[in-house]
XYZ file of C-alpha atoms in Angstrom:
418
model
C -0.091 0.165 0.048
C 2.698 2.311 1.154
C 4.367 2.020 -2.091
C 0.829 2.405 -4.559
C 0.879 5.718 -2.936
C 4.589 7.207 -2.943
C 3.825 5.816 -7.123
C 0.762 8.378 -7.666
C 2.745 10.509 -5.738
C 5.103 10.944 -7.951
C 3.088 10.509 -10.428
C 1.269 13.451 -10.145
C 4.790 15.647 -9.012
C 5.016 14.883 -12.624
C 2.678 15.765 -14.070
C 2.551 18.941 -12.614
C 6.323 19.379 -13.683
C 8.452 20.901 -16.114
C 10.079 19.213 -18.982
C 12.072 21.342 -21.918
C 12.989 18.881 -25.601
C 15.693 19.498 -26.860
C 14.631 21.207 -30.361
C 11.379 21.243 -32.424
C 11.594 17.746 -34.448
C 11.002 14.059 -33.796
C 14.443 13.150 -32.713
C 14.486 9.860 -30.995
C 15.094 10.302 -27.558
C 17.661 9.090 -25.545
C 14.875 7.748 -23.352
C 11.857 6.966 -25.021
C 9.072 4.338 -23.395
C 8.688 3.195 -26.351
C 11.969 1.571 -26.464
C 11.777 0.036 -23.328
C 13.060 -2.833 -22.674
C 12.329 -6.527 -21.248
C 13.829 -8.243 -18.009
C 14.075 -11.175 -16.800
C 14.727 -11.970 -13.898
C 18.386 -13.713 -13.774
C 18.850 -10.946 -16.324
C 21.005 -7.494 -14.772
C 22.715 -5.779 -17.563
C 21.124 -5.408 -20.990
C 23.335 -3.062 -24.144
C 21.295 -1.736 -26.452
C 20.999 -0.166 -29.908
C 18.954 1.992 -31.700
C 18.686 3.587 -35.737
C 16.089 4.876 -37.143
C 16.352 6.189 -40.340
C 14.562 9.252 -42.028
C 12.128 9.257 -45.315
C 13.223 10.992 -48.590
C 9.897 12.517 -48.709
C 8.218 12.054 -44.677
C 9.235 15.366 -43.860
C 6.567 17.623 -42.812
C 6.107 20.815 -41.568
C 3.707 22.977 -39.295
C 3.479 27.031 -38.372
C 1.714 28.930 -36.339
C -1.682 27.836 -37.225
C -1.139 24.327 -37.224
C -0.721 24.253 -40.744
C 1.378 22.334 -43.131
C 3.972 24.717 -44.913
C 7.677 23.985 -46.047
C 9.977 23.602 -44.286
C 11.955 26.964 -43.674
C 8.355 28.378 -42.769
C 7.511 27.005 -38.893
C 8.460 30.670 -37.926
C 7.159 32.546 -40.519
C 6.018 32.630 -44.079
C 8.626 34.850 -44.970
C 11.376 37.184 -44.510
C 11.524 40.249 -43.634
C 14.486 42.197 -44.981
C 13.319 45.170 -45.042
C 12.475 44.659 -41.319
C 16.326 43.554 -40.378
C 18.050 46.992 -40.104
C 14.803 48.398 -37.835
C 15.198 49.046 -34.645
C 19.258 50.290 -34.737
C 20.256 53.400 -33.057
C 20.550 56.375 -34.873
C 23.480 57.324 -37.373
C 24.332 54.058 -37.749
C 24.796 52.280 -41.496
C 21.730 50.149 -40.555
C 19.986 52.866 -39.561
C 20.858 55.464 -42.284
C 19.688 52.711 -44.710
C 16.319 52.200 -43.226
C 15.958 55.941 -42.751
C 17.192 56.431 -46.885
C 14.839 53.510 -48.141
C 11.580 54.270 -45.964
C 11.408 51.089 -43.443
C 9.913 52.580 -41.108
C 6.300 53.499 -42.694
C 7.419 51.698 -45.905
C 6.533 48.224 -45.521
C 3.716 47.487 -47.995
C 3.741 43.493 -47.451
C 6.269 42.280 -50.752
C 9.486 44.652 -50.892
C 11.834 43.986 -48.980
C 10.382 40.511 -48.570
C 11.898 37.071 -48.841
C 9.924 33.564 -50.162
C 12.513 30.974 -48.466
C 12.755 27.154 -49.504
C 14.789 24.626 -48.838
C 14.434 20.603 -47.593
C 15.120 20.006 -43.696
C 16.216 16.733 -43.105
C 16.650 13.938 -40.316
C 19.331 11.551 -42.040
C 19.616 9.338 -38.924
C 19.186 9.455 -35.230
C 21.217 6.740 -32.955
C 21.286 5.767 -29.491
C 23.720 3.852 -27.630
C 21.523 2.940 -23.869
C 23.245 0.423 -21.148
C 20.938 -1.123 -17.812
C 22.135 -2.396 -14.873
C 19.823 -4.061 -12.340
C 20.580 -3.798 -8.940
C 16.992 -5.991 -8.398
C 14.205 -7.751 -10.132
C 12.444 -3.827 -9.644
C 16.014 -0.846 -9.156
C 17.814 -0.545 -12.337
C 20.855 2.366 -13.375
C 21.231 3.503 -16.996
C 23.293 5.134 -19.394
C 22.661 6.797 -22.938
C 24.010 8.808 -25.350
C 22.818 9.458 -29.079
C 24.276 10.377 -32.357
C 22.014 12.264 -35.034
C 23.175 13.881 -38.764
C 20.932 16.628 -39.945
C 20.861 18.929 -43.189
C 19.285 21.919 -44.890
C 19.430 21.361 -48.712
C 18.123 23.507 -51.445
C 18.105 26.854 -49.281
C 16.836 29.660 -51.546
C 15.348 33.445 -51.124
C 13.545 34.938 -53.530
C 13.299 38.349 -53.941
C 9.817 39.695 -53.883
C 10.454 43.300 -54.403
C 9.735 44.820 -57.144
C 10.905 47.998 -59.017
C 8.341 50.362 -59.535
C 8.648 53.047 -56.805
C 11.394 54.361 -55.642
C 12.147 53.170 -52.130
C 12.183 49.507 -54.107
C 15.080 51.169 -55.963
C 16.793 51.461 -53.029
C 15.743 48.274 -51.630
C 17.112 46.680 -53.928
C 20.667 47.886 -54.213
C 21.356 48.409 -50.506
C 19.846 45.428 -49.330
C 18.111 42.703 -51.512
C 20.257 42.618 -54.752
C 23.654 41.096 -52.554
C 21.509 39.898 -49.706
C 23.515 37.162 -48.603
C 27.011 38.856 -48.531
C 24.970 42.051 -46.526
C 23.765 40.012 -44.035
C 27.117 37.775 -43.574
C 28.681 41.733 -43.402
C 25.687 43.352 -41.003
C 26.104 39.704 -39.083
C 28.850 38.695 -37.551
C 28.987 35.976 -39.585
C 25.323 35.529 -40.644
C 25.401 32.304 -43.106
C 22.335 32.338 -45.650
C 23.996 28.621 -46.531
C 22.613 24.794 -46.415
C 24.506 23.566 -44.172
C 24.851 19.498 -42.438
C 25.903 18.047 -39.593
C 26.651 14.926 -37.667
C 27.606 14.505 -34.014
C 27.183 13.276 -30.488
C 23.497 15.002 -28.345
C 23.504 14.955 -24.723
C 24.497 11.903 -22.394
C 21.691 10.463 -19.584
C 22.586 9.496 -16.652
C 19.013 7.608 -15.121
C 17.709 5.194 -12.105
C 14.257 3.699 -11.795
C 11.916 1.691 -10.435
C 9.871 -0.612 -11.523
C 6.942 -3.010 -9.860
C 4.929 -6.099 -11.185
C 1.711 -6.854 -9.264
C -0.161 -9.647 -9.994
C -4.542 -9.117 -10.362
C -7.039 -12.116 -9.334
C -10.029 -10.314 -11.970
C -11.258 -11.218 -14.679
C -9.637 -9.018 -17.419
C -6.599 -7.352 -15.768
C -3.946 -9.480 -14.780
C -0.754 -8.108 -13.906
C -0.416 -3.664 -13.083
C 3.899 -2.368 -13.658
C 3.929 1.095 -12.617
C 7.045 2.418 -12.919
C 8.901 5.651 -12.085
C 12.555 7.382 -13.563
C 14.521 10.410 -12.573
C 16.915 11.094 -15.187
C 20.145 13.777 -15.526
C 20.959 15.007 -19.274
C 24.384 15.987 -19.945
C 25.295 18.898 -22.057
C 27.954 17.101 -24.127
C 25.296 17.279 -27.319
C 26.274 19.972 -29.991
C 24.650 23.089 -29.434
C 22.651 25.888 -31.856
C 24.617 27.496 -34.430
C 24.224 31.069 -33.921
C 25.636 31.805 -37.726
C 22.968 29.378 -39.465
C 19.323 29.354 -40.274
C 17.269 26.822 -38.778
C 19.816 24.961 -37.400
C 18.685 22.371 -34.494
C 20.835 22.004 -31.019
C 21.702 18.314 -30.519
C 20.854 18.649 -27.299
C 19.335 21.232 -24.330
C 21.887 23.312 -26.088
C 24.222 23.682 -23.257
C 21.993 23.000 -20.364
C 21.561 20.190 -17.749
C 18.329 18.647 -18.180
C 16.548 16.905 -14.576
C 14.312 14.390 -15.994
C 11.622 12.897 -13.940
C 9.302 10.117 -15.372
C 6.670 7.417 -14.964
C 4.884 5.053 -16.553
C 1.564 2.217 -15.462
C 1.301 -0.746 -17.195
C -1.704 -3.188 -18.105
C -1.828 -6.433 -18.440
C -5.141 -7.688 -19.771
C -6.293 -11.954 -19.571
C -2.305 -12.147 -20.551
C -2.159 -11.613 -23.997
C -2.178 -7.478 -24.303
C -0.181 -4.846 -22.450
C -1.136 -1.091 -22.753
C -0.494 1.970 -21.145
C 0.750 5.101 -20.152
C 3.458 7.722 -19.712
C 5.071 11.271 -18.786
C 8.449 11.605 -19.426
C 9.178 15.842 -18.140
C 12.462 17.861 -17.627
C 13.496 20.918 -15.929
C 16.389 21.949 -18.252
C 18.155 24.777 -16.415
C 18.759 28.932 -17.739
C 21.998 28.655 -19.834
C 23.423 32.148 -20.459
C 26.081 32.938 -23.545
C 25.824 34.595 -27.412
C 22.563 34.170 -28.960
C 20.234 36.851 -31.981
C 17.814 38.041 -30.991
C 15.248 40.656 -32.470
C 16.105 44.284 -31.769
C 12.657 45.419 -34.150
C 9.295 43.509 -33.525
C 8.879 43.043 -36.784
C 12.014 40.872 -38.037
C 11.878 38.157 -39.062
C 14.030 34.672 -37.636
C 16.465 34.054 -40.161
C 17.233 37.443 -40.908
C 18.080 38.774 -36.720
C 21.841 40.497 -37.524
C 21.807 41.487 -33.223
C 24.165 38.748 -31.405
C 24.329 39.629 -27.819
C 24.949 37.627 -24.511
C 21.640 36.435 -23.464
C 20.514 33.717 -20.185
C 17.587 31.559 -21.671
C 14.561 29.664 -20.187
C 13.876 27.253 -22.383
C 9.891 26.881 -20.524
C 7.496 24.425 -19.942
C 7.300 20.966 -22.111
C 4.827 17.656 -21.541
C 5.527 14.267 -23.583
C 2.692 11.442 -23.270
C 2.551 8.172 -24.750
C 0.030 6.403 -24.667
C 0.178 2.642 -26.099
C -1.439 -0.831 -26.851
C 1.016 -3.598 -27.706
C -0.842 -7.184 -28.358
C 1.383 -10.197 -27.408
C 0.919 -11.905 -31.387
C 3.520 -15.073 -31.328
C 6.344 -16.439 -28.796
C 8.434 -14.129 -27.662
C 7.101 -11.877 -30.716
C 4.879 -8.702 -29.673
C 2.972 -5.502 -31.676
C 3.372 -1.840 -31.006
C 1.139 0.810 -31.444
C 1.489 4.045 -29.745
C 0.553 7.463 -29.834
C 3.212 10.048 -28.705
C 2.770 13.675 -28.553
C 4.915 16.684 -27.226
C 4.266 19.950 -26.338
C 6.440 22.582 -25.270
C 5.029 25.661 -23.873
C 7.030 29.554 -24.543
C 11.517 29.857 -24.168
C 11.696 33.183 -22.754
C 15.285 35.200 -23.070
C 16.446 37.949 -21.025
C 18.926 40.423 -22.566
C 22.239 41.302 -20.303
C 22.973 43.825 -22.331
C 21.089 47.511 -21.895
C 22.076 48.361 -25.081
C 18.732 45.521 -26.542
C 15.236 45.375 -25.304
C 14.339 41.968 -23.332
C 10.380 42.288 -24.331
C 11.251 42.765 -27.965
C 13.737 39.974 -27.602
C 11.119 37.765 -26.962
C 8.392 38.607 -29.844
C 10.565 36.020 -32.267
C 8.808 33.089 -33.073
C 11.398 30.279 -32.915
C 10.858 31.060 -28.647
C 6.639 30.325 -29.256
C 5.375 27.019 -28.571
C 5.329 23.929 -30.754
C 3.934 20.981 -30.443
C 4.255 17.435 -32.261
C 1.771 14.263 -32.516
C 3.564 10.869 -33.930
C 2.029 7.627 -34.692
C 4.561 4.969 -33.801
C 4.381 0.836 -34.427
C 6.865 -1.755 -33.190
C 7.068 -5.225 -33.885
C 8.960 -6.679 -31.395
C 10.592 -9.870 -30.663
C 12.466 -11.506 -27.780
C 14.284 -14.668 -28.253
C 14.495 -15.047 -24.435
C 12.499 -17.579 -22.780
C 12.458 -18.868 -18.384
C 14.861 -21.460 -19.748
C 17.610 -19.709 -21.472
C 17.161 -16.136 -19.853
C 21.072 -14.462 -20.346
C 23.357 -13.912 -23.893
C 19.561 -13.919 -26.044
C 19.044 -10.799 -27.957
C 16.093 -9.053 -28.467
C 15.024 -7.120 -32.012
C 11.768 -4.038 -32.305
C 11.501 -2.864 -35.807
C 10.275 1.050 -35.742
C 7.766 3.154 -37.628
C 7.565 6.558 -37.167
C 4.461 9.166 -38.911
C 4.244 12.078 -38.179
C 0.759 13.985 -38.599
C 0.370 16.868 -36.417
C 2.345 19.781 -34.581
C 2.357 23.118 -34.587
C 5.662 25.199 -35.198
C 7.458 21.778 -35.585
C 9.049 20.293 -38.602
C 9.107 16.688 -38.377
C 11.018 13.329 -40.161
C 8.906 10.176 -40.612
C 11.558 7.832 -39.822
C 11.884 3.587 -39.942
C 14.490 1.788 -37.780
C 15.655 -0.971 -35.922
C 17.219 -2.328 -32.803
C 19.086 -5.303 -30.863
C 19.198 -5.746 -27.530
C 21.866 -8.014 -25.207
C 20.591 -9.450 -21.815
C 23.473 -10.944 -19.686
């Protein structure tokens, strides 16, 4: 009875807590309840490898209204080069250009605007996990993920017409040489495609899993679980000089994870359950790009200054059903939902306004919705429990979101138990 009270208390605290996922991308995280391992009584050590590939045509992006858009338009419908030169002190080069080209009051929604296109790819996600069991219930684990992402075919198409004197001024001074101007004015900001591969944040975690038999007509077993972990900032951080670059971890911050789940077995044939995972990511201070005018758009932020970031709230929920279809074989269908609230920036310098900096669309709430299908095969038996592998075929399909870019992925996992 005491254990049950403790479990439900932790579950309540978990639901009320905070979590920050790394980026508005459906990466496989260092811990994912859908990749949980089956454990038999004699098994003490498990080594797991999971590898997922993103499909070439399965990337989808959703904007702030939940509408499907090009990958590069998840934050802004277009990029405003006219607003890019606004917000600077009188007498500076950018302030003079803004005044000359009537940028302050002369934005008609076309002049100085760019339509942006491009393809964001998650080429692969890989995760290695080690787990050790102190007993049938208590365990510790360590995990390290690796990712490869790319933004390819990035194009900026100028919408400025050639009708008025302001059009001519804007073309001559700003848009005709947009890549060069942005690099010069923005201290190395690049409007080029990019590709990056490397490791994510390492994870250390410990947990408890219970198993309680039930003597009811339909429910035969109830398995509550709780876990606590910490992420170590070993992952690649956000590159402030590349547009739409997604960090491979908590962007240089330490994260504290709390999670809980409840699995119910029906008539010895079907497992179904829910899992909630929440993480608090601590504030981090470093050089970041910010808005200095409310009309600026996220790809064309020229100002880089020291900023403290508060990662905000995120919740991750997983619902699943897993019928057994053969000896050691089961099929799981899961729904996973992630929601992260707004991030908050605190600008260190008195030269810039934190209120304006926090109007960036990339700081606003984002969500992801994914359906996940798995086919699992555990080759161990009660008679032969050790040195027998578990296999896992994995398919992830995104179908909805807000301010997120998600990749359809398929993969394979193998676990060895000792």
